[in-house]
Structures are given as structure tokens and as C-alpha cells.
């Protein structure tokens, strides 16, 4: 009997965000993530870390400009995999075209005659379903690192920003590699790149072992309650429901009750559970409010009938419980300014470090300020949503630690500085309408 219906089991197993490996070509064996599926054409669009031979591209461009059409000899080695850096490629004189997907409208950077379609540092490539496999895919830690910022922060990876680990005293860690692989211990001291660990093993439990950061991974178990310190889910707290490969955690968030996936190194154990409330009446979590004539603070917690507020007292961390009626008004401090210890002018979102007082050493962006007092949010601080309060004069702006003498010569204003896009007639280079070409692109 002739079949009237054929179901492609493989295509049904694949879906967006599925991990696969490429089966052939220069990317054979490489990890990729599916971003789109065309079941009609039996094709998938995958996202992977590109392998670009920049020197070969540069020579090809030089031959093209000089009119030399001689084909280059094939190379016998595979270029290393690393994220696409648009600035680096432009500096090498390699032609980059900006092209738009006629279906999705997304803009891609095209290099080497449409051979690659790159976006945000990654390569987006259309492949046949037969060219990928999803069977027994177990990404290694290093492979997952390359996709760590997937979902919103790829530009950081494209710029070469390394993964930041957050090890602190008291963290339970496990050794990732070497003769002591799988050894568990407790962090006793963090010294620059070195982590001093007290092992949990008979015979050596009284000694301290020293490891590099990349030799360790934080250790958590199902049921632990944690808080995310960095990444797209920064500030989220929840309970671990699954541990994958000892370094990837699946967490159910306290507030949204949704599952999120994060690296173990980017979380810390947290005992308090978020209430799930972020707004009550006209006030929301992290609003800056006035309580009375002399008292103000930041809302650090929302309860069923009131708020937890961190008051603006630099000498100590004082949190009070108040009702809605106890709040006088919101404080709008968008245009407020203050001066640090070196008389540098600072505003909201400027990063400051506390030099004096009980919170010495804490640093982070300024979220609120009033009357010379700043509220800094340090993601390493677990209490009060990470907020700490200090006098602006007891802090220093991280980007500037010297007196602002140069500004006085201009009546308090700094001389203008030109950067980024060029200015016509002043030696700059203008990009945009004249420096870019928006074209249609096709499958390769």
C-alpha cells in the first residue's frame, strides 16, 4: 500500500533553542543552537561561534583592490573559533556589508561575499536538517561559556568581555579539572585571581589549597535557595530544581514562578525568599521616597500591607517597616548631582566605590541620591536588595579619582571631546546613511 502520510520524526524532535552539533564542513562537531526551523524546506537556522581566517580575508581584499584575480591556495588548517568583532575587521580593511533579512527584518553583517551572516558576534547559518544532529548532546562547560550571554548580551561577548565569576568566603566549590577533580571544599579567602579553599576530605581537611578561578566551580544541590548576581537574570532569586553538568542550574524564580537557566558561578546562596510583590498602591520596589521632613529612603521590599525601606543613614543600615500612608511622596532625583571625595561630579548610574565607613569596599552604580547621600547597588551584597547607603564625599567615582582641576579653567564645564562617529570636515569618519549599504540577503 502506498503511504499517504509521512512524519519526519527528526524534525519533530528539534525546536528553537535546541542544542545540536554540525555533522560536516568546517564546523563539523561544533556546538550550535537552533534559532529558526523551516519544516517545509527541511532547513534550520543555527547560531554558532564563527571560525574566520581574517588574514586570508585581508589578502583576498588586497588582491581584489589591486586587480589580481589569482585564486588563493586552499589552507590545510581550520581557523580558531572566536566571536566576530566588527571593529577589528574594519580596522583590517576587510569589507563589511550590512544586509537585511527580507522575512524577519533583522540586520546582519556580511563578510567575504555572503559566506557568513553574522550578528552580535555570532554566526547565523542556514543548514539542512540532515546536516545537524541533536542526539546525545552534552555541551561542555567551555562550550556553554561561549553562549553564556545568549539572549540579550551577546555584544559583551563580541567585545571580548570575559565571563565574570563571583567567589566569596563561605562558598562551597568543586574542582573542575586536574588531579583533584571533583574535590569539594569551602572558600576561605579570595585574593585577586587565587582562591584559597579548605578541602572537605579526610587527610587534607586541615590545610588550605590554592586554585585559580577557572579551576573551580560553585557547588549547589537541588533545593538550595539562591540569588543571581550577574547576567540577564541579575537580582532574581529562586530555588534550584535541577543541576546540569555540575555548572548549569535550573531555578524556579520566586516572583515569576518561571524556570530560568544560569551558571553556578553567577549565583550565591540566599536564605530569604522574595515575596513576589513589586508594587503596592502608587509605589513600586526600588522607588526613592520621602517619609517625613528629615527622612527618606529606598523601597527594598514590598509586603501585603506596606513596605520595607532602607533609610538614608550612612553610618548604619537601618530598615523600617512602613504603611502606604506613612510615605509622603516619591523623590525624583534624575537630575541630581553630587561630589565625590575628589570633587568629581557624579550622577545617577555612575559607578562609585565606598572608601570610608561601615561599607568600605562596596561599589556599584548610583541608583538614587539626595542631600549628598548616595544609594549604591552592589550585586555582591545580599541584604536589602544589594543597596547600601553612604555619603558621596566618602566615595570615589571609579572612572575618575583625581581632582577635577581641568574643569575649572572652563568655568565648571569640561572641554568637549569628540569620539565615536566622525564629524564631516574635522578628520572624522561618518557612518550611517552614506557609510552603510542596506541590501537583501539570500541563503548560502
Short mmCIF file of C-alpha atoms in Angstrom, two decimals, residues 43-414:
data_model
loop_
_atom_site.label_atom_id
_atom_site.label_comp_id
_atom_site.label_asym_id
_atom_site.label_seq_id
_atom_site.Cartn_x
_atom_site.Cartn_y
_atom_site.Cartn_z
CA UNK A 43 16.15 23.56 6.94
CA UNK A 44 17.26 25.13 10.20
CA UNK A 45 18.98 28.39 11.03
CA UNK A 46 21.64 27.78 13.64
CA UNK A 47 23.72 30.09 15.75
CA UNK A 48 27.36 29.24 16.47
CA UNK A 49 30.73 30.79 17.19
CA UNK A 50 32.38 31.63 13.83
CA UNK A 51 35.76 30.50 12.53
CA UNK A 52 37.11 33.37 10.46
CA UNK A 53 40.53 33.44 8.81
CA UNK A 54 40.93 37.21 8.99
CA UNK A 55 44.39 37.26 7.41
CA UNK A 56 43.12 35.30 4.39
CA UNK A 57 40.18 37.70 4.07
CA UNK A 58 42.53 40.68 4.21
CA UNK A 59 44.77 39.26 1.48
CA UNK A 60 41.73 38.48 -0.65
CA UNK A 61 40.56 42.09 -0.30
CA UNK A 62 44.04 43.38 -1.21
CA UNK A 63 44.09 41.20 -4.35
CA UNK A 64 40.63 42.46 -5.29
CA UNK A 65 41.65 46.11 -4.90
CA UNK A 66 44.86 45.58 -6.90
CA UNK A 67 43.02 43.77 -9.68
CA UNK A 68 44.75 40.45 -9.05
CA UNK A 69 42.17 37.72 -9.72
CA UNK A 70 44.50 34.84 -8.92
CA UNK A 71 42.81 32.32 -6.66
CA UNK A 72 44.46 31.76 -3.32
CA UNK A 73 45.70 28.35 -2.31
CA UNK A 74 43.50 26.34 -0.02
CA UNK A 75 44.69 26.26 3.58
CA UNK A 76 45.06 22.98 5.44
CA UNK A 77 44.17 24.26 8.91
CA UNK A 78 40.89 25.35 10.49
CA UNK A 79 40.82 28.88 11.92
CA UNK A 80 40.16 29.11 15.67
CA UNK A 81 36.61 29.71 16.82
CA UNK A 82 36.05 33.15 18.30
CA UNK A 83 33.35 35.77 18.29
CA UNK A 84 33.10 38.23 15.42
CA UNK A 85 34.48 41.68 16.27
CA UNK A 86 33.23 44.28 13.81
CA UNK A 87 35.76 46.92 14.84
CA UNK A 88 38.69 44.54 14.40
CA UNK A 89 37.56 43.52 10.92
CA UNK A 90 37.02 47.11 9.80
CA UNK A 91 40.45 48.09 11.13
CA UNK A 92 41.99 45.36 8.96
CA UNK A 93 40.37 46.86 5.87
CA UNK A 94 38.03 43.93 5.24
CA UNK A 95 34.79 44.93 3.53
CA UNK A 96 31.68 44.54 5.68
CA UNK A 97 28.19 44.90 4.26
CA UNK A 98 25.07 45.40 6.32
CA UNK A 99 22.17 43.37 4.96
CA UNK A 100 18.59 42.85 6.00
CA UNK A 101 16.61 39.61 6.17
CA UNK A 102 13.54 40.17 3.95
CA UNK A 103 11.43 37.86 6.12
CA UNK A 104 12.31 38.80 9.69
CA UNK A 105 13.69 42.30 9.05
CA UNK A 106 16.76 41.54 11.15
CA UNK A 107 20.01 43.23 10.15
CA UNK A 108 23.15 41.13 9.71
CA UNK A 109 26.79 41.93 9.00
CA UNK A 110 28.00 40.14 5.87
CA UNK A 111 31.68 39.35 5.37
CA UNK A 112 33.54 37.69 2.49
CA UNK A 113 30.91 37.75 -0.25
CA UNK A 114 27.94 36.46 1.78
CA UNK A 115 29.91 33.49 3.01
CA UNK A 116 28.95 34.38 6.55
CA UNK A 117 25.95 36.07 8.06
CA UNK A 118 26.99 37.39 11.44
CA UNK A 119 25.05 39.20 14.12
CA UNK A 120 26.22 40.34 17.56
CA UNK A 121 29.42 38.34 17.26
CA UNK A 122 27.80 35.02 16.34
CA UNK A 123 27.45 33.28 13.00
CA UNK A 124 23.91 32.60 11.76
CA UNK A 125 23.95 29.85 9.16
CA UNK A 126 21.19 28.04 7.26
CA UNK A 127 21.71 24.28 7.14
CA UNK A 128 19.80 21.22 6.03
CA UNK A 129 18.17 19.19 8.79
CA UNK A 130 20.37 16.31 7.68
CA UNK A 131 23.46 18.42 8.43
CA UNK A 132 22.84 18.59 12.19
CA UNK A 133 22.25 16.09 14.96
CA UNK A 134 20.54 16.51 18.31
CA UNK A 135 21.33 13.04 19.66
CA UNK A 136 23.21 12.82 22.98
CA UNK A 137 24.22 16.48 23.02
CA UNK A 138 26.05 17.24 26.27
CA UNK A 139 27.75 20.65 25.95
CA UNK A 140 30.96 21.06 27.88
CA UNK A 141 31.46 23.91 30.33
CA UNK A 142 33.77 25.77 27.92
CA UNK A 143 31.23 25.44 25.11
CA UNK A 144 28.43 26.78 27.30
CA UNK A 145 30.66 29.69 28.28
CA UNK A 146 30.72 30.80 24.65
CA UNK A 147 26.93 31.01 24.67
CA UNK A 148 26.64 32.36 28.22
CA UNK A 149 25.31 35.80 27.24
CA UNK A 150 22.84 34.27 24.79
CA UNK A 151 19.53 36.09 24.86
CA UNK A 152 20.37 39.74 25.23
CA UNK A 153 24.01 40.44 25.98
CA UNK A 154 25.90 38.97 23.05
CA UNK A 155 27.50 42.32 22.30
CA UNK A 156 29.55 41.99 25.50
CA UNK A 157 30.99 38.71 24.34
CA UNK A 158 31.61 40.14 20.89
CA UNK A 159 33.67 42.85 22.51
CA UNK A 160 35.74 40.21 24.26
CA UNK A 161 34.43 40.67 27.78
CA UNK A 162 35.38 37.62 29.81
CA UNK A 163 32.99 35.72 32.00
CA UNK A 164 33.00 37.13 35.49
CA UNK A 165 32.96 34.72 38.41
CA UNK A 166 31.72 35.63 41.86
CA UNK A 167 33.58 33.66 44.53
CA UNK A 168 33.22 34.74 48.15
CA UNK A 169 34.24 33.41 51.54
CA UNK A 170 31.94 30.60 52.57
CA UNK A 171 31.11 29.39 49.05
CA UNK A 172 31.11 25.63 48.56
CA UNK A 173 33.14 24.80 45.44
CA UNK A 174 34.24 21.77 43.45
CA UNK A 175 37.46 21.35 41.45
CA UNK A 176 36.77 21.16 37.72
CA UNK A 177 39.96 19.54 36.41
CA UNK A 178 43.36 18.13 37.30
CA UNK A 179 44.46 15.53 39.84
CA UNK A 180 41.99 16.89 42.41
CA UNK A 181 39.00 16.88 40.06
CA UNK A 182 35.63 16.61 41.89
CA UNK A 183 37.23 17.55 45.22
CA UNK A 184 34.80 19.67 47.26
CA UNK A 185 35.75 22.41 49.65
CA UNK A 186 34.84 25.72 51.23
CA UNK A 187 36.30 29.08 50.16
CA UNK A 188 38.30 30.64 53.00
CA UNK A 189 39.92 33.55 51.17
CA UNK A 190 39.76 35.31 47.80
CA UNK A 191 42.98 37.00 46.69
CA UNK A 192 42.86 38.54 43.21
CA UNK A 193 42.88 35.53 40.86
CA UNK A 194 43.70 33.00 43.60
CA UNK A 195 41.06 31.18 45.62
CA UNK A 196 42.09 29.62 48.94
CA UNK A 197 39.98 26.53 49.63
CA UNK A 198 39.64 24.36 52.73
CA UNK A 199 39.00 20.85 51.33
CA UNK A 200 36.29 18.52 52.63
CA UNK A 201 38.38 15.36 52.51
CA UNK A 202 39.92 13.24 55.23
CA UNK A 203 43.66 13.57 55.46
CA UNK A 204 43.94 17.05 53.98
CA UNK A 205 40.98 18.78 55.64
CA UNK A 206 43.27 20.89 57.83
CA UNK A 207 45.21 22.53 55.00
CA UNK A 208 44.41 25.32 52.55
CA UNK A 209 44.73 24.65 48.84
CA UNK A 210 45.18 27.45 46.32
CA UNK A 211 43.39 27.38 42.95
CA UNK A 212 42.87 29.71 40.02
CA UNK A 213 39.32 30.91 39.41
CA UNK A 214 38.95 28.89 36.21
CA UNK A 215 39.86 25.70 38.09
CA UNK A 216 36.81 25.91 40.35
CA UNK A 217 33.07 25.87 40.04
CA UNK A 218 30.49 26.62 42.73
CA UNK A 219 28.67 23.59 44.08
CA UNK A 220 24.91 23.59 44.70
CA UNK A 221 22.29 20.93 45.27
CA UNK A 222 18.63 20.63 44.35
CA UNK A 223 16.54 22.54 46.87
CA UNK A 224 19.10 25.28 47.58
CA UNK A 225 17.74 28.82 47.51
CA UNK A 226 19.98 31.18 45.54
CA UNK A 227 20.21 34.67 44.09
CA UNK A 228 21.63 35.57 40.66
CA UNK A 229 24.48 38.10 40.82
CA UNK A 230 25.03 38.91 37.14
CA UNK A 231 23.70 38.37 33.64
CA UNK A 232 20.25 38.88 32.17
CA UNK A 233 18.57 37.44 35.32
CA UNK A 234 20.56 39.60 37.74
CA UNK A 235 18.74 40.10 41.05
CA UNK A 236 16.41 37.13 40.56
CA UNK A 237 16.11 34.72 43.47
CA UNK A 238 14.65 31.25 43.49
CA UNK A 239 15.01 27.57 44.30
CA UNK A 240 17.22 25.16 42.36
CA UNK A 241 15.14 22.38 40.81
CA UNK A 242 17.83 20.81 38.63
CA UNK A 243 21.63 20.78 38.27
CA UNK A 244 23.06 20.10 34.80
CA UNK A 245 26.71 19.11 34.27
CA UNK A 246 27.54 20.44 37.76
CA UNK A 247 27.72 24.01 36.44
CA UNK A 248 24.32 24.94 34.98
CA UNK A 249 21.39 25.48 37.33
CA UNK A 250 17.70 25.40 36.55
CA UNK A 251 15.96 27.73 39.01
CA UNK A 252 12.28 28.42 39.59
CA UNK A 253 12.07 32.17 40.25
CA UNK A 254 10.32 33.33 43.43
CA UNK A 255 8.35 36.08 41.75
CA UNK A 256 7.57 34.95 38.21
CA UNK A 257 7.48 31.21 39.09
CA UNK A 258 9.18 30.59 35.75
CA UNK A 259 12.20 28.37 35.13
CA UNK A 260 15.49 30.12 34.33
CA UNK A 261 18.92 28.66 33.47
CA UNK A 262 22.08 30.25 34.88
CA UNK A 263 25.71 29.36 35.51
CA UNK A 264 26.50 28.18 39.03
CA UNK A 265 29.39 30.66 39.26
CA UNK A 266 26.95 33.56 38.85
CA UNK A 267 24.75 32.80 41.85
CA UNK A 268 25.13 32.81 45.60
CA UNK A 269 23.16 31.07 48.32
CA UNK A 270 20.37 33.25 49.66
CA UNK A 271 18.15 32.36 52.61
CA UNK A 272 15.41 34.98 52.22
CA UNK A 273 12.67 34.34 49.69
CA UNK A 274 11.17 37.16 47.63
CA UNK A 275 7.54 37.86 48.46
CA UNK A 276 6.54 38.09 44.82
CA UNK A 277 5.11 41.59 45.22
CA UNK A 278 6.71 44.50 43.40
CA UNK A 279 4.02 47.18 43.68
CA UNK A 280 1.53 48.44 46.23
CA UNK A 281 -0.63 51.46 45.50
CA UNK A 282 1.35 54.05 43.56
CA UNK A 283 4.73 52.88 44.86
CA UNK A 284 6.98 50.16 43.45
CA UNK A 285 10.03 48.20 44.51
CA UNK A 286 13.22 50.36 44.47
CA UNK A 287 11.29 53.65 44.38
CA UNK A 288 13.02 56.56 46.14
CA UNK A 289 10.59 58.06 48.66
CA UNK A 290 10.26 60.79 51.28
CA UNK A 291 8.96 59.66 54.68
CA UNK A 292 8.91 62.97 56.52
CA UNK A 293 10.82 66.23 56.53
CA UNK A 294 14.13 64.66 57.52
CA UNK A 295 13.88 61.02 56.48
CA UNK A 296 13.98 59.39 53.06
CA UNK A 297 14.98 56.04 51.63
CA UNK A 298 14.67 53.28 49.04
CA UNK A 299 11.90 50.68 48.98
CA UNK A 300 13.73 47.35 49.29
CA UNK A 301 10.72 45.12 49.91
CA UNK A 302 7.00 45.11 49.19
CA UNK A 303 4.65 43.38 51.61
CA UNK A 304 0.91 42.79 51.59
CA UNK A 305 0.16 45.93 53.58
CA UNK A 306 3.33 48.01 53.45
CA UNK A 307 6.98 48.35 52.55
CA UNK A 308 10.49 47.70 53.81
CA UNK A 309 12.53 50.89 53.38
CA UNK A 310 16.29 51.36 53.70
CA UNK A 311 16.67 54.82 55.25
CA UNK A 312 19.28 57.33 54.12
CA UNK A 313 21.56 56.96 57.14
CA UNK A 314 25.19 56.48 56.01
CA UNK A 315 26.55 55.33 59.39
CA UNK A 316 24.41 52.19 59.56
CA UNK A 317 21.95 50.07 57.61
CA UNK A 318 18.56 50.92 59.09
CA UNK A 319 15.48 49.28 57.58
CA UNK A 320 11.99 50.26 58.72
CA UNK A 321 8.54 48.83 58.00
CA UNK A 322 6.02 51.45 56.94
CA UNK A 323 2.46 51.62 55.66
CA UNK A 324 1.47 53.34 52.44
CA UNK A 325 0.07 56.28 54.42
CA UNK A 326 3.48 56.82 56.06
CA UNK A 327 5.09 57.75 52.73
CA UNK A 328 4.92 61.45 51.91
CA UNK A 329 5.88 61.35 48.22
CA UNK A 330 8.25 59.99 45.61
CA UNK A 331 11.59 61.72 45.16
CA UNK A 332 12.52 62.40 41.55
CA UNK A 333 16.31 62.61 41.51
CA UNK A 334 17.04 62.12 37.82
CA UNK A 335 18.91 65.42 37.51
CA UNK A 336 20.58 65.39 40.92
CA UNK A 337 24.35 65.68 41.21
CA UNK A 338 26.87 65.17 44.00
CA UNK A 339 30.63 65.39 44.51
CA UNK A 340 32.89 62.51 45.49
CA UNK A 341 35.97 62.68 47.70
CA UNK A 342 38.00 64.21 44.86
CA UNK A 343 35.27 66.69 43.92
CA UNK A 344 34.36 64.81 40.77
CA UNK A 345 30.76 65.45 39.79
CA UNK A 346 28.68 62.26 39.78
CA UNK A 347 25.13 61.49 38.75
CA UNK A 348 22.78 58.55 38.59
CA UNK A 349 24.20 55.31 37.14
CA UNK A 350 27.79 56.45 37.72
CA UNK A 351 29.82 53.71 39.41
CA UNK A 352 31.22 54.65 42.82
CA UNK A 353 33.34 52.87 45.41
CA UNK A 354 32.96 53.49 49.14
CA UNK A 355 36.28 54.42 50.77
CA UNK A 356 35.17 55.05 54.37
CA UNK A 357 32.64 53.85 56.89
CA UNK A 358 30.97 50.51 57.63
CA UNK A 359 30.50 49.70 53.93
CA UNK A 360 34.09 50.39 52.89
CA UNK A 361 34.99 48.47 49.72
CA UNK A 362 31.45 48.19 48.39
CA UNK A 363 30.93 49.54 44.91
CA UNK A 364 28.29 49.74 42.21
CA UNK A 365 26.13 52.14 40.21
CA UNK A 366 24.42 55.03 41.97
CA UNK A 367 20.69 54.30 41.91
CA UNK A 368 19.50 57.27 43.98
CA UNK A 369 20.92 60.37 45.66
CA UNK A 370 19.68 63.18 47.89
CA UNK A 371 21.38 65.83 50.06
CA UNK A 372 24.86 64.49 49.36
CA UNK A 373 23.88 60.93 50.24
CA UNK A 374 24.04 58.19 47.61
CA UNK A 375 22.42 54.77 47.41
CA UNK A 376 24.77 52.36 45.66
CA UNK A 377 23.68 48.93 44.49
CA UNK A 378 26.34 46.27 44.95
CA UNK A 379 25.30 42.91 43.49
CA UNK A 380 27.62 41.10 45.91
CA UNK A 381 25.60 42.43 48.85
CA UNK A 382 22.69 40.12 49.62
CA UNK A 383 20.88 42.31 52.16
CA UNK A 384 18.35 44.99 51.21
CA UNK A 385 18.34 44.11 47.53
CA UNK A 386 22.03 44.98 47.27
CA UNK A 387 21.52 48.63 48.30
CA UNK A 388 24.00 50.37 50.60
CA UNK A 389 23.92 53.99 51.71
CA UNK A 390 26.91 56.32 52.06
CA UNK A 391 27.94 59.95 51.91
CA UNK A 392 29.07 60.94 48.43
CA UNK A 393 32.18 62.59 49.92
CA UNK A 394 33.24 59.24 51.42
CA UNK A 395 33.17 57.61 47.97
CA UNK A 396 35.10 57.93 44.74
CA UNK A 397 33.88 57.71 41.17
CA UNK A 398 35.50 54.62 39.67
CA UNK A 399 36.07 56.38 36.34
CA UNK A 400 37.77 59.39 37.92
CA UNK A 401 39.96 59.55 41.01
CA UNK A 402 41.71 62.87 40.61
CA UNK A 403 40.54 66.38 41.44
CA UNK A 404 38.59 67.98 38.64
CA UNK A 405 41.09 70.83 38.12
CA UNK A 406 40.80 70.72 34.36
CA UNK A 407 37.16 71.67 34.52
CA UNK A 408 37.77 74.90 36.47
CA UNK A 409 39.52 76.52 33.54
CA UNK A 410 36.30 76.26 31.57
CA UNK A 411 34.00 77.74 34.18
CA UNK A 412 32.95 74.37 35.59
CA UNK A 413 32.42 72.74 32.20
CA UNK A 414 34.73 70.14 30.75
#
